[in-house]
Amino acid sequence: MKNIRNFCIIAHIDHGKSTLADRLLEFTGAITDREKQDQLLDDMDLERERGITIKSHAIQMYYKHGEEDFVLNLIDTPGHVDFSYEVSRSIAACEGALLVVDAAQSIQAQTISNLYLALENDLEIVPVLNKVDLPSANPQEVTDDIVDLLGCQAEDVIPASAKTGLGIENILSAIIEKVPSPSGDPTKPLQALIFDSVYNPFRGIETYFRVINGSIKKNQKIKFLATNKSYGADEVGTLNLKQKPKTEIFAGDVGYLITGIKEAKEVKVGDTITDFENPTNEAISGFEDVKPMVFAGIYPVDTEDYEELRGAMEKLQLNDASLVFIPESSAALGFGFRCGFLGMLHMEIVQERLEREFGMTVITTVPNVSYHAFSKKHPEEIILVNNPSDLPDPSSLDRVEEPFIKAAVITKSDFIGNVMSLCIEKRGVIKSQTYLTTTRVELIFDMPLAEIVFDFYDRLKTVSKGYASFDYSPIGLQQSKLVRVDILLNGKPIDALSALIHTDNAYRMGKKICEKLKELIPRQQFDVPIQAAIGTKIIARETIKAVRKDVTAKCYGGDITRKRKLLENQKKGKKRMRQVGSVEIPQEAFMAVLKLND
């Protein structure tokens, strides 16, 4: 055990984590020249297309340091704020972390938040200054920033370039010398933490675990503590580039387990694996449940695919434990699911993965957050509002409380004015303003979570020319003046487009949604009114004009009454059509509501 090191790589998005992982794998000989490719561990099509890490990836390497052979278990983590749950799971399986900071961009919001996650779990931090070979790099200044942040010495910061391979040997030496070996007792009953799982269509569910105490053998009978179910360990092994079967995996090591489980519900990330004959009594603690931030409905385009969509969601949940969903139904869209996501990017990725990996075409409703409503009759009773249609009637409503967050924005001092005006427009209240260096500022705001759901992140990048980074944490609920804005199409409410909006913004948002829908809904044979309403009061209206045939074209001259008669007949027909006609809403219309400020 003393020769095992478990560590992860944490950093802000685009600071070079995956490239650094590539260099470590090459240097330790874990991959051959034939297998080499950039961002090797990002094996999902979506990750390669977008150039971001979505999933944590575990891999084992062997390295000779001095006269001894060491086993290094590396977990490469995502950097985007929406995937911080992946980071917290990776951290639970490690004793150390490489904190990678870009020498050109310095410390960003996500660097700090991932660092705090690691420190809460008592991880040993090895600071790495990456991209020192760039012409725009500022190694001296950024090293000072890292020293201020961590309270370490300047010589502890390892200058490196993941692109050229500079400093890789020093990083490996630092991991072996600084990161403690795993503590655990091989003689105790088996106790292993599940930190990830993937669905393999041929072999069932593959569970990734880290052994804390004891050891796990092939064909051993094991039990999962949370579900209290037992299985036979058909295959255990370590996670090299290809899975490598072993007969036994000991305390401190990381590996995979195949038991032939086909049911997605039976594997829970954060669960404890133990021996069936000689079980441990205590589950491994310190694993927090995920708190979804954004809720949206996901519906199959064809209602007959509902069960198929459920299966796809369960398999996706295995691979992405931060996805939460419950069944719901909508008058406009039929049966579907109300899903909880960690943010808008997470929602977009889930939708893309459903389409690519499972061939499911889905409709996503307008995202919103979870509110607490209180009625006048029972002021103590909390009514949970996940969907705008759950909001009680305004006449019986006492008050509504909405979730607030503490938002930290780090930006260049040139953009303070732009960032502040954006946050104030989003009902934010500035709490503090700290100069980290002469040119970089940290702004702390309290603001409603609902305001950052839609387009806050995109607009923040726009107003700061890409130089702002953003991180947030929930701080509880506060009372707000909220109203439900319903969208009526041809007089019928479309529940999938309803939204809870602050009173001050209701008129503006209602008008914008109507204008947007007018552009996107195709013209019908009859006039289609689009209205935004609060309760029974209409606050905005647009009309999609009918596609009309020129019925008077055949009249050459003659009396006006002939033309009038033809037009009257057409008018009656259009009226009848409007009463029975239904309007199909294209998928773009549901998504366009999210991009109202573009």
Coordinates of C-alpha atoms in Angstrom, one line a residue:
M1 CA 0.0 0.0 0.0
K2 CA 2.8 2.4 0.7
N3 CA 3.6 2.5 -3.0
I4 CA 0.1 3.5 -4.2
R5 CA -0.7 7.2 -4.9
N6 CA -4.3 8.2 -5.6
F7 CA -4.6 11.8 -7.0
C8 CA -6.9 13.9 -9.2
I9 CA -6.3 17.0 -11.4
I10 CA -8.4 20.0 -10.6
A11 CA -8.5 23.4 -12.4
H12 CA -10.7 26.0 -14.0
I13 CA -12.1 25.1 -17.5
D14 CA -9.4 25.3 -20.3
H15 CA -6.4 25.4 -18.0
G16 CA -4.9 22.3 -19.5
K17 CA -5.9 19.4 -17.2
S18 CA -6.6 16.8 -20.0
T19 CA -3.4 17.7 -21.8
L20 CA -1.4 17.3 -18.6
A21 CA -3.0 13.9 -18.1
D22 CA -1.9 13.0 -21.7
R23 CA 1.7 13.9 -20.9
L24 CA 1.7 12.0 -17.6
L25 CA 0.4 8.9 -19.4
E26 CA 3.1 9.2 -22.1
F27 CA 5.9 9.8 -19.6
T28 CA 5.0 6.8 -17.5
G29 CA 4.6 4.5 -20.6
A30 CA 0.9 3.9 -19.8
I31 CA 0.1 4.4 -23.5
T32 CA 2.0 3.3 -26.6
D33 CA 2.8 5.6 -29.6
R34 CA 0.0 4.0 -31.5
E35 CA -2.6 5.0 -28.9
K36 CA -1.5 8.6 -28.6
Q37 CA -4.0 11.3 -29.3
D38 CA -4.8 14.7 -27.8
Q39 CA -7.1 14.7 -24.8
L40 CA -6.9 10.9 -24.8
L41 CA -9.1 10.5 -21.7
D42 CA -12.0 12.6 -23.2
D43 CA -13.4 9.6 -25.0
M44 CA -17.0 10.9 -25.6
D45 CA -17.8 12.5 -29.0
L46 CA -19.3 15.5 -27.2
E47 CA -16.2 16.1 -25.1
R48 CA -14.0 16.0 -28.2
E49 CA -16.2 18.3 -30.2
R50 CA -16.6 20.9 -27.5
G51 CA -13.1 20.6 -26.1
I52 CA -14.4 20.2 -22.5
T53 CA -14.3 17.4 -20.0
I54 CA -17.8 16.3 -19.0
K55 CA -17.0 13.1 -17.1
S56 CA -14.2 12.3 -14.6
H57 CA -11.9 9.6 -16.1
A58 CA -9.9 7.2 -14.0
I59 CA -6.7 5.5 -15.2
Q60 CA -3.8 3.7 -13.6
M61 CA -0.1 4.3 -14.3
Y62 CA 3.1 2.6 -13.2
Y63 CA 6.3 4.7 -12.4
K64 CA 9.7 3.9 -11.1
H65 CA 11.0 6.5 -8.7
G66 CA 14.5 5.9 -7.3
E67 CA 14.7 2.2 -6.8
E68 CA 11.0 1.6 -6.1
D69 CA 8.0 0.9 -8.4
F70 CA 4.9 3.0 -7.7
V71 CA 1.3 2.6 -8.8
L72 CA -0.4 6.0 -9.6
N73 CA -4.2 6.2 -9.9
L74 CA -5.1 9.4 -11.7
I75 CA -8.6 10.9 -12.1
D76 CA -9.0 13.7 -14.6
T77 CA -11.9 16.0 -13.6
P78 CA -14.1 18.5 -15.5
G79 CA -13.5 22.2 -14.9
H80 CA -16.9 23.7 -15.7
V81 CA -19.1 24.9 -12.7
D82 CA -22.0 22.7 -13.9
F83 CA -19.9 19.5 -13.4
S84 CA -18.6 20.3 -10.0
Y85 CA -20.4 17.2 -8.7
E86 CA -18.1 15.0 -10.8
V87 CA -15.2 16.8 -9.1
S88 CA -16.5 16.2 -5.6
R89 CA -16.9 12.4 -6.4
S90 CA -13.4 12.2 -7.7
I91 CA -12.0 14.0 -4.7
A92 CA -13.7 11.5 -2.4
A93 CA -11.6 8.7 -3.9
C94 CA -8.2 10.5 -3.6
E95 CA -5.5 11.6 -1.1
G96 CA -4.0 14.3 -3.2
A97 CA -4.8 16.8 -6.0
L98 CA -2.8 18.6 -8.7
L99 CA -4.0 22.2 -8.7
V100 CA -3.3 23.4 -12.3
V101 CA -3.3 27.1 -12.9
D102 CA -2.8 28.7 -16.4
A103 CA 0.2 31.0 -16.4
A104 CA -1.6 33.3 -18.9
Q105 CA -5.0 33.5 -17.2
S106 CA -4.0 33.2 -13.5
I107 CA -6.5 32.0 -10.8
Q108 CA -10.1 31.9 -11.8
A109 CA -13.4 31.4 -9.9
Q110 CA -13.6 27.6 -10.5
T111 CA -9.9 27.2 -9.4
I112 CA -10.8 28.6 -6.0
S113 CA -14.0 26.6 -5.6
N114 CA -12.4 23.3 -6.6
L115 CA -9.5 24.1 -4.3
Y116 CA -11.9 24.5 -1.4
L117 CA -13.6 21.2 -2.2
A118 CA -10.2 19.5 -2.0
L119 CA -9.2 21.2 1.2
E120 CA -12.5 20.2 2.9
N121 CA -11.6 16.6 2.2
D122 CA -8.0 17.1 3.6
L123 CA -6.3 16.5 0.3
E124 CA -2.6 17.3 -0.2
I125 CA -2.4 20.0 -2.8
V126 CA 0.5 20.0 -5.4
P127 CA 0.4 23.4 -7.2
V128 CA 1.3 23.3 -10.9
L129 CA 1.8 26.4 -13.1
N130 CA 0.9 25.3 -16.6
K131 CA 1.4 26.9 -20.0
V132 CA 4.7 28.7 -19.0
D133 CA 5.8 28.4 -22.6
L134 CA 3.1 30.8 -23.9
P135 CA 4.2 34.2 -25.1
S136 CA 1.4 35.8 -23.0
A137 CA 2.4 33.9 -19.8
N138 CA 3.2 35.8 -16.7
P139 CA 4.8 33.1 -14.5
Q140 CA 6.3 35.4 -11.8
E141 CA 3.0 37.2 -11.1
V142 CA 0.9 34.1 -11.2
T143 CA 3.2 32.2 -8.9
D144 CA 2.8 35.0 -6.4
D145 CA -1.0 34.6 -6.7
I146 CA -0.8 30.9 -6.0
V147 CA 1.5 31.5 -3.0
D148 CA -1.1 34.0 -1.6
L149 CA -3.9 31.5 -2.2
L150 CA -2.3 28.4 -0.8
G151 CA 0.1 29.9 1.7
C152 CA 2.9 27.7 0.3
Q153 CA 6.5 28.7 -0.7
A154 CA 7.2 29.9 -4.3
E155 CA 9.6 26.9 -4.8
D156 CA 6.6 24.5 -4.2
V157 CA 4.9 25.7 -7.4
I158 CA 6.1 23.5 -10.3
P159 CA 6.4 25.4 -13.6
A160 CA 5.3 23.1 -16.4
S161 CA 4.0 23.0 -20.0
A162 CA 1.6 20.2 -20.7
K163 CA 2.0 20.9 -24.4
T164 CA 5.8 20.5 -24.6
G165 CA 6.2 18.1 -21.6
L166 CA 8.3 20.6 -19.5
G167 CA 8.3 19.8 -15.8
I168 CA 6.4 16.5 -16.0
E169 CA 9.2 14.6 -14.2
N170 CA 9.1 17.1 -11.3
I171 CA 5.3 16.7 -11.1
L172 CA 5.6 12.9 -10.8
S173 CA 8.3 13.3 -8.1
A174 CA 6.1 15.7 -6.2
I175 CA 3.1 13.4 -6.3
I176 CA 5.2 10.5 -4.9
E177 CA 6.9 12.7 -2.2
K178 CA 4.0 14.9 -1.1
V179 CA 0.8 12.9 -1.6
P180 CA 0.3 10.5 1.3
S181 CA -0.2 6.8 0.5
P182 CA -3.7 5.5 1.2
S183 CA -4.5 4.6 4.8
G184 CA -6.6 1.5 5.2
D185 CA -6.4 -1.9 6.9
P186 CA -6.1 -4.9 4.6
T187 CA -7.2 -7.3 7.4
K188 CA -10.5 -5.6 8.1
P189 CA -13.8 -6.6 6.3
L190 CA -14.1 -5.3 2.8
Q191 CA -15.2 -1.7 2.5
A192 CA -15.1 0.0 -0.9
L193 CA -16.6 3.3 -2.1
I194 CA -18.4 3.4 -5.5
F195 CA -17.4 6.7 -7.2
D196 CA -18.7 6.1 -10.7
S197 CA -20.4 3.6 -13.0
V198 CA -21.0 3.1 -16.7
Y199 CA -23.5 1.0 -18.7
N200 CA -22.1 -1.6 -21.0
P201 CA -24.8 -3.1 -23.3
F202 CA -23.0 -6.5 -23.4
R203 CA -21.9 -7.0 -19.8
G204 CA -24.3 -4.9 -17.7
I205 CA -23.2 -2.2 -15.3
E206 CA -19.5 -1.6 -14.7
T207 CA -18.9 -0.2 -11.2
Y208 CA -15.8 1.9 -10.5
F209 CA -14.7 1.7 -6.8
R210 CA -11.9 2.6 -4.5
V211 CA -11.1 0.0 -1.8
I212 CA -10.8 1.6 1.7
N213 CA -10.3 -1.5 3.9
G214 CA -9.9 -5.2 3.1
S215 CA -9.7 -6.6 -0.4
I216 CA -12.0 -7.7 -3.2
K217 CA -11.5 -11.0 -5.1
K218 CA -12.8 -12.4 -8.3
N219 CA -16.0 -14.6 -7.8
Q220 CA -16.4 -13.3 -4.2
K221 CA -20.0 -12.8 -3.0
I222 CA -20.4 -9.1 -2.2
K223 CA -23.2 -6.8 -1.0
F224 CA -24.1 -3.2 -1.6
L225 CA -25.0 -1.5 1.7
A226 CA -27.5 1.1 0.4
T227 CA -29.7 -1.3 -1.6
N228 CA -28.9 -4.3 0.6
K229 CA -28.6 -6.6 -2.5
S230 CA -25.9 -9.2 -3.0
Y231 CA -24.1 -10.2 -6.2
G232 CA -21.2 -12.3 -7.3
A233 CA -18.1 -10.5 -8.5
D234 CA -17.8 -11.9 -12.0
E235 CA -14.7 -9.8 -12.8
V236 CA -12.5 -7.3 -11.0
G237 CA -9.6 -5.4 -12.4
T238 CA -7.7 -2.1 -12.7
L239 CA -8.5 0.8 -15.0
N240 CA -5.7 1.0 -17.4
L241 CA -6.4 2.4 -20.9
K242 CA -8.1 -0.9 -21.5
Q243 CA -9.6 -2.7 -18.5
K244 CA -7.1 -5.1 -17.0
P245 CA -8.7 -8.1 -15.1
K246 CA -7.0 -9.2 -11.8
T247 CA -7.7 -11.9 -9.3
E248 CA -7.7 -9.5 -6.3
I249 CA -7.6 -5.8 -5.6
F250 CA -6.3 -4.6 -2.2
A251 CA -6.9 -1.7 0.2
G252 CA -6.0 1.7 -1.2
D253 CA -6.3 0.7 -4.9
V254 CA -8.9 1.8 -7.5
G255 CA -10.6 -0.7 -9.8
Y256 CA -13.7 -1.8 -11.7
L257 CA -16.3 -4.5 -10.9
I258 CA -18.6 -6.4 -13.2
T259 CA -21.5 -8.3 -11.5
G260 CA -23.9 -8.6 -14.5
I261 CA -26.4 -6.1 -12.9
K262 CA -28.8 -4.9 -15.6
E263 CA -31.0 -2.7 -13.5
A264 CA -29.7 0.9 -13.3
K265 CA -31.5 1.5 -10.0
E266 CA -29.4 -1.1 -8.2
V267 CA -26.2 0.9 -8.4
K268 CA -25.9 4.1 -6.4
V269 CA -22.8 6.3 -6.6
G270 CA -21.5 6.9 -3.1
D271 CA -22.7 3.4 -2.0
T272 CA -20.4 1.0 0.0
I273 CA -19.4 -2.4 -1.3
T274 CA -18.8 -5.0 1.4
D275 CA -18.3 -8.8 1.8
F276 CA -21.6 -10.9 2.0
E277 CA -20.2 -13.4 4.6
N278 CA -18.3 -10.9 6.8
P279 CA -19.9 -7.4 6.2
T280 CA -18.7 -4.1 7.6
N281 CA -21.3 -2.3 9.7
E282 CA -20.4 1.3 8.7
A283 CA -21.1 2.8 5.3
I284 CA -18.5 5.3 4.0
S285 CA -19.6 8.8 4.9
G286 CA -18.7 12.2 3.4
F287 CA -20.6 11.7 0.2
E288 CA -23.1 14.4 -0.3
D289 CA -26.4 14.1 -2.2
V290 CA -26.6 16.2 -5.4
K291 CA -28.7 19.4 -5.2
P292 CA -30.2 20.2 -8.6
M293 CA -30.3 23.9 -9.5
V294 CA -32.4 24.0 -12.6
F295 CA -35.5 22.1 -13.4
A296 CA -37.0 21.4 -16.8
G297 CA -39.4 18.9 -18.4
I298 CA -38.1 16.4 -20.9
Y299 CA -40.8 14.8 -23.1
P300 CA -40.5 12.3 -25.9
V301 CA -41.6 13.7 -29.3
D302 CA -43.8 10.6 -29.7
T303 CA -45.7 9.7 -26.5
E304 CA -45.3 6.0 -27.3
D305 CA -41.6 6.3 -26.6
Y306 CA -42.2 7.2 -22.9
E307 CA -40.9 3.8 -21.5
E308 CA -38.0 3.8 -23.9
L309 CA -37.1 7.4 -22.7
R310 CA -37.3 6.1 -19.0
G311 CA -34.8 3.3 -19.8
A312 CA -32.5 5.8 -21.5
M313 CA -32.6 8.2 -18.6
E314 CA -31.8 5.5 -16.1
K315 CA -28.8 4.4 -18.1
L316 CA -27.7 8.0 -18.4
Q317 CA -28.1 8.5 -14.7
L318 CA -25.6 5.7 -14.0
N319 CA -23.0 7.6 -16.0
D320 CA -24.1 11.0 -14.6
A321 CA -25.2 10.7 -11.0
S322 CA -26.1 14.4 -10.8
L323 CA -29.1 13.9 -13.1
V324 CA -32.4 13.7 -11.0
F325 CA -35.8 12.9 -12.6
I326 CA -39.4 12.1 -11.6
P327 CA -42.3 11.4 -14.0
E328 CA -44.8 14.2 -14.8
S329 CA -47.5 14.9 -17.4
S330 CA -48.4 18.0 -19.4
A331 CA -51.6 18.8 -21.1
A332 CA -49.7 20.0 -24.2
L333 CA -47.0 17.3 -24.4
G334 CA -48.3 14.2 -22.7
F335 CA -46.2 12.0 -20.4
G336 CA -42.5 12.9 -19.7
F337 CA -40.1 13.7 -16.8
R338 CA -39.4 16.6 -14.6
C339 CA -35.6 16.6 -14.5
G340 CA -33.1 18.4 -12.1
F341 CA -29.8 19.7 -13.6
L342 CA -26.8 21.4 -12.1
G343 CA -27.0 24.2 -14.7
M344 CA -27.8 25.1 -18.3
L345 CA -24.7 23.5 -19.8
H346 CA -25.5 20.3 -17.9
M347 CA -29.1 20.4 -19.4
E348 CA -27.8 20.9 -22.9
I349 CA -25.3 18.0 -22.6
V350 CA -28.0 15.6 -21.2
Q351 CA -30.3 16.5 -24.1
E352 CA -27.4 15.9 -26.6
R353 CA -26.4 12.6 -25.0
L354 CA -30.0 11.3 -25.1
E355 CA -30.1 12.0 -28.8
R356 CA -26.7 10.6 -29.6
E357 CA -26.2 7.7 -27.3
F358 CA -29.8 6.4 -27.1
G359 CA -31.4 7.8 -30.3
M360 CA -34.1 9.6 -28.3
T361 CA -35.4 12.9 -29.8
V362 CA -36.9 14.9 -26.9
I363 CA -38.7 18.2 -26.3
T364 CA -37.3 20.3 -23.4
T365 CA -39.6 22.8 -21.7
V366 CA -38.6 26.2 -20.3
P367 CA -36.1 25.6 -17.4
N368 CA -37.0 27.0 -14.0
V369 CA -36.0 26.6 -10.3
S370 CA -37.8 25.3 -7.3
Y371 CA -39.9 27.8 -5.3
H372 CA -41.7 27.6 -2.0
A373 CA -45.3 29.0 -2.0
F374 CA -47.5 29.7 1.1
S375 CA -51.3 29.9 1.0
K376 CA -53.4 32.3 3.1
K377 CA -55.4 29.4 4.5
H378 CA -52.4 27.5 5.8
P379 CA -49.5 30.0 6.2
E380 CA -47.2 27.3 7.8
E381 CA -47.6 24.7 5.1
I382 CA -44.9 24.8 2.4
I383 CA -46.1 24.2 -1.2
L384 CA -43.2 23.1 -3.3
V385 CA -43.4 24.6 -6.8
N386 CA -41.1 22.9 -9.3
N387 CA -43.4 23.6 -12.2
P388 CA -45.2 27.0 -12.8
S389 CA -48.5 25.2 -13.1
D390 CA -48.1 24.1 -9.4
L391 CA -48.4 27.7 -8.2
P392 CA -51.7 28.2 -6.3
D393 CA -54.3 30.7 -7.5
P394 CA -53.2 34.4 -6.9
S395 CA -56.3 35.1 -4.8
S396 CA -55.3 32.4 -2.2
L397 CA -51.6 33.0 -2.4
D398 CA -49.9 34.6 0.7
R399 CA -46.3 34.8 -0.5
V400 CA -43.6 33.1 -2.6
E401 CA -40.0 32.4 -1.6
E402 CA -37.3 31.8 -4.2
P403 CA -33.8 30.4 -3.9
F404 CA -30.9 32.9 -3.7
I405 CA -27.3 32.3 -4.4
K406 CA -24.0 33.8 -3.5
A407 CA -22.3 34.5 -6.9
A408 CA -18.5 35.1 -7.1
V409 CA -17.3 36.8 -10.3
I410 CA -13.6 37.3 -11.0
T411 CA -12.8 39.7 -13.8
K412 CA -10.4 42.3 -15.0
S413 CA -10.8 45.7 -13.4
D414 CA -11.7 47.3 -16.9
F415 CA -15.0 45.3 -16.9
I416 CA -16.3 46.1 -13.4
G417 CA -18.9 48.5 -14.6
N418 CA -20.3 46.1 -17.3
V419 CA -20.4 43.2 -14.8
M420 CA -22.1 45.3 -12.1
S421 CA -24.8 46.6 -14.4
L422 CA -25.5 43.0 -15.6
C423 CA -25.8 41.7 -12.1
I424 CA -28.0 44.6 -11.0
E425 CA -30.2 44.1 -14.0
K426 CA -30.6 40.5 -12.8
R427 CA -31.7 41.7 -9.3
G428 CA -28.3 41.1 -7.8
V429 CA -27.1 43.0 -4.6
I430 CA -23.4 43.6 -4.4
K431 CA -21.9 42.4 -1.1
S432 CA -18.2 42.9 -1.6
Q433 CA -15.5 43.9 -4.0
T434 CA -12.0 42.7 -3.5
Y435 CA -8.9 43.5 -5.6
L436 CA -6.9 40.2 -5.8
T437 CA -4.2 42.0 -7.8
T438 CA -4.1 45.5 -9.3
T439 CA -5.9 44.3 -12.4
R440 CA -8.1 41.5 -11.2
V441 CA -11.2 41.9 -9.0
E442 CA -13.5 39.5 -7.2
L443 CA -17.1 40.7 -6.9
I444 CA -19.5 38.9 -4.6
F445 CA -23.3 39.3 -5.2
D446 CA -26.5 37.9 -3.7
M447 CA -28.9 37.2 -6.5
P448 CA -31.9 35.0 -7.3
L449 CA -31.0 31.6 -8.8
A450 CA -33.8 32.0 -11.4
E451 CA -32.0 35.0 -12.9
I452 CA -28.8 33.0 -13.8
V453 CA -30.7 30.0 -15.2
F454 CA -31.3 31.4 -18.6
D455 CA -28.5 33.4 -20.2
F456 CA -26.5 34.9 -17.4
Y457 CA -23.3 33.0 -18.1
D458 CA -23.3 33.8 -21.8
R459 CA -24.0 37.4 -21.2
L460 CA -21.3 37.6 -18.5
K461 CA -18.8 36.3 -21.1
T462 CA -20.0 38.9 -23.6
V463 CA -19.8 41.9 -21.4
S464 CA -16.3 40.9 -20.1
K465 CA -15.0 39.9 -23.5
G466 CA -14.4 36.4 -22.1
Y467 CA -12.4 37.6 -19.1
A468 CA -14.8 36.8 -16.3
S469 CA -15.1 33.6 -14.4
F470 CA -18.1 32.7 -12.4
D471 CA -19.0 30.4 -9.5
Y472 CA -22.0 30.2 -7.2
S473 CA -23.3 28.5 -4.0
P474 CA -26.9 28.4 -2.6
I475 CA -27.6 30.6 0.5
G476 CA -31.3 29.8 1.1
L477 CA -34.7 31.2 0.3
Q478 CA -36.0 34.8 0.3
Q479 CA -39.4 36.3 -0.2
S480 CA -40.1 37.8 -3.7
K481 CA -42.9 39.3 -5.7
L482 CA -43.4 36.6 -8.4
V483 CA -46.2 36.1 -10.9
R484 CA -47.0 33.3 -13.3
V485 CA -46.9 34.4 -16.9
D486 CA -49.0 32.1 -19.1
I487 CA -48.7 31.9 -22.8
L488 CA -52.0 31.4 -24.7
L489 CA -52.0 30.2 -28.3
N490 CA -55.3 30.6 -30.1
G491 CA -56.9 31.1 -26.7
K492 CA -55.5 27.8 -25.2
P493 CA -52.8 28.0 -22.5
I494 CA -49.6 26.2 -23.3
D495 CA -48.4 24.9 -19.9
A496 CA -44.9 24.0 -21.3
L497 CA -44.2 27.7 -22.0
S498 CA -45.4 29.1 -18.6
A499 CA -42.8 30.8 -16.4
L500 CA -42.6 32.3 -13.0
I501 CA -41.2 35.8 -13.4
H502 CA -40.6 38.8 -11.0
T503 CA -43.4 41.3 -11.2
D504 CA -41.1 44.1 -12.5
N505 CA -39.9 42.0 -15.5
A506 CA -43.3 40.3 -16.3
Y507 CA -44.5 42.7 -18.9
R508 CA -41.1 42.9 -20.7
M509 CA -40.7 39.1 -20.7
G510 CA -44.3 38.5 -21.8
K511 CA -43.9 40.8 -24.8
K512 CA -40.5 39.3 -25.8
I513 CA -41.9 35.7 -25.7
C514 CA -44.9 36.7 -27.8
E515 CA -42.6 38.4 -30.4
K516 CA -40.2 35.4 -30.5
L517 CA -43.1 32.9 -30.9
K518 CA -44.5 35.0 -33.7
E519 CA -41.3 34.6 -35.7
L520 CA -41.0 30.9 -35.1
I521 CA -44.5 29.4 -35.3
P522 CA -45.4 28.8 -39.0
R523 CA -48.5 30.6 -40.5
Q524 CA -51.7 28.7 -40.5
Q525 CA -54.9 28.9 -42.6
F526 CA -56.4 31.2 -39.9
D527 CA -55.2 34.1 -37.7
V528 CA -53.4 32.8 -34.6
P529 CA -53.3 35.2 -31.6
I530 CA -50.4 34.7 -29.2
Q531 CA -51.1 36.2 -25.8
A532 CA -49.2 36.5 -22.5
A533 CA -51.4 36.6 -19.4
I534 CA -51.1 37.0 -15.7
G535 CA -54.1 35.2 -14.3
T536 CA -57.0 36.6 -16.4
K537 CA -55.2 39.8 -17.4
I538 CA -53.7 39.9 -20.9
I539 CA -50.4 41.8 -20.8
A540 CA -49.1 41.3 -24.4
R541 CA -50.4 40.1 -27.7
E542 CA -49.1 39.4 -31.2
T543 CA -51.0 37.9 -34.1
I544 CA -49.7 35.5 -36.7
K545 CA -51.6 36.5 -39.9
A546 CA -53.4 33.8 -41.8
V547 CA -52.2 32.4 -45.1
R548 CA -54.9 33.6 -47.5
K549 CA -56.0 32.6 -50.9
D550 CA -57.0 35.6 -53.1
V551 CA -60.7 34.7 -53.6
T552 CA -61.4 37.9 -55.6
A553 CA -58.9 37.1 -58.2
K554 CA -61.5 35.7 -60.6
C555 CA -63.6 38.9 -60.5
Y556 CA -62.9 41.1 -63.5
G557 CA -64.6 44.4 -62.7
G558 CA -68.3 43.9 -61.9
D559 CA -70.2 45.0 -58.8
I560 CA -68.5 45.3 -55.4
T561 CA -71.2 43.1 -53.8
R562 CA -69.8 40.1 -55.7
K563 CA -66.4 40.6 -54.1
R564 CA -67.9 41.3 -50.7
K565 CA -69.9 38.1 -50.8
L566 CA -66.8 36.0 -51.6
L567 CA -64.8 37.7 -48.9
E568 CA -67.6 37.1 -46.3
N569 CA -67.7 33.4 -47.2
Q570 CA -64.0 33.2 -46.7
K571 CA -64.2 35.0 -43.4
K572 CA -66.8 32.5 -42.1
G573 CA -64.7 29.6 -43.2
K574 CA -61.6 31.0 -41.4
K575 CA -63.7 31.5 -38.3
R576 CA -64.9 27.9 -38.3
M577 CA -61.4 26.7 -39.0
R578 CA -60.0 28.7 -36.0
Q579 CA -62.5 27.0 -33.7
V580 CA -61.4 23.5 -34.5
G581 CA -57.8 24.2 -35.7
S582 CA -54.8 23.2 -33.6
V583 CA -51.4 24.8 -33.8
E584 CA -48.3 22.7 -33.8
I585 CA -45.4 24.3 -31.9
P586 CA -41.9 23.5 -33.3
Q587 CA -39.2 22.4 -30.9
E588 CA -37.2 25.6 -31.7
A589 CA -40.0 27.7 -30.1
F590 CA -39.5 25.9 -26.8
M591 CA -35.7 26.5 -26.9
A592 CA -35.9 30.0 -28.3
V593 CA -37.5 31.3 -25.1
L594 CA -34.2 30.6 -23.4
K595 CA -32.3 32.9 -25.7
L596 CA -34.5 36.0 -25.5
N597 CA -31.7 38.4 -25.1
D598 CA -29.6 37.3 -28.0

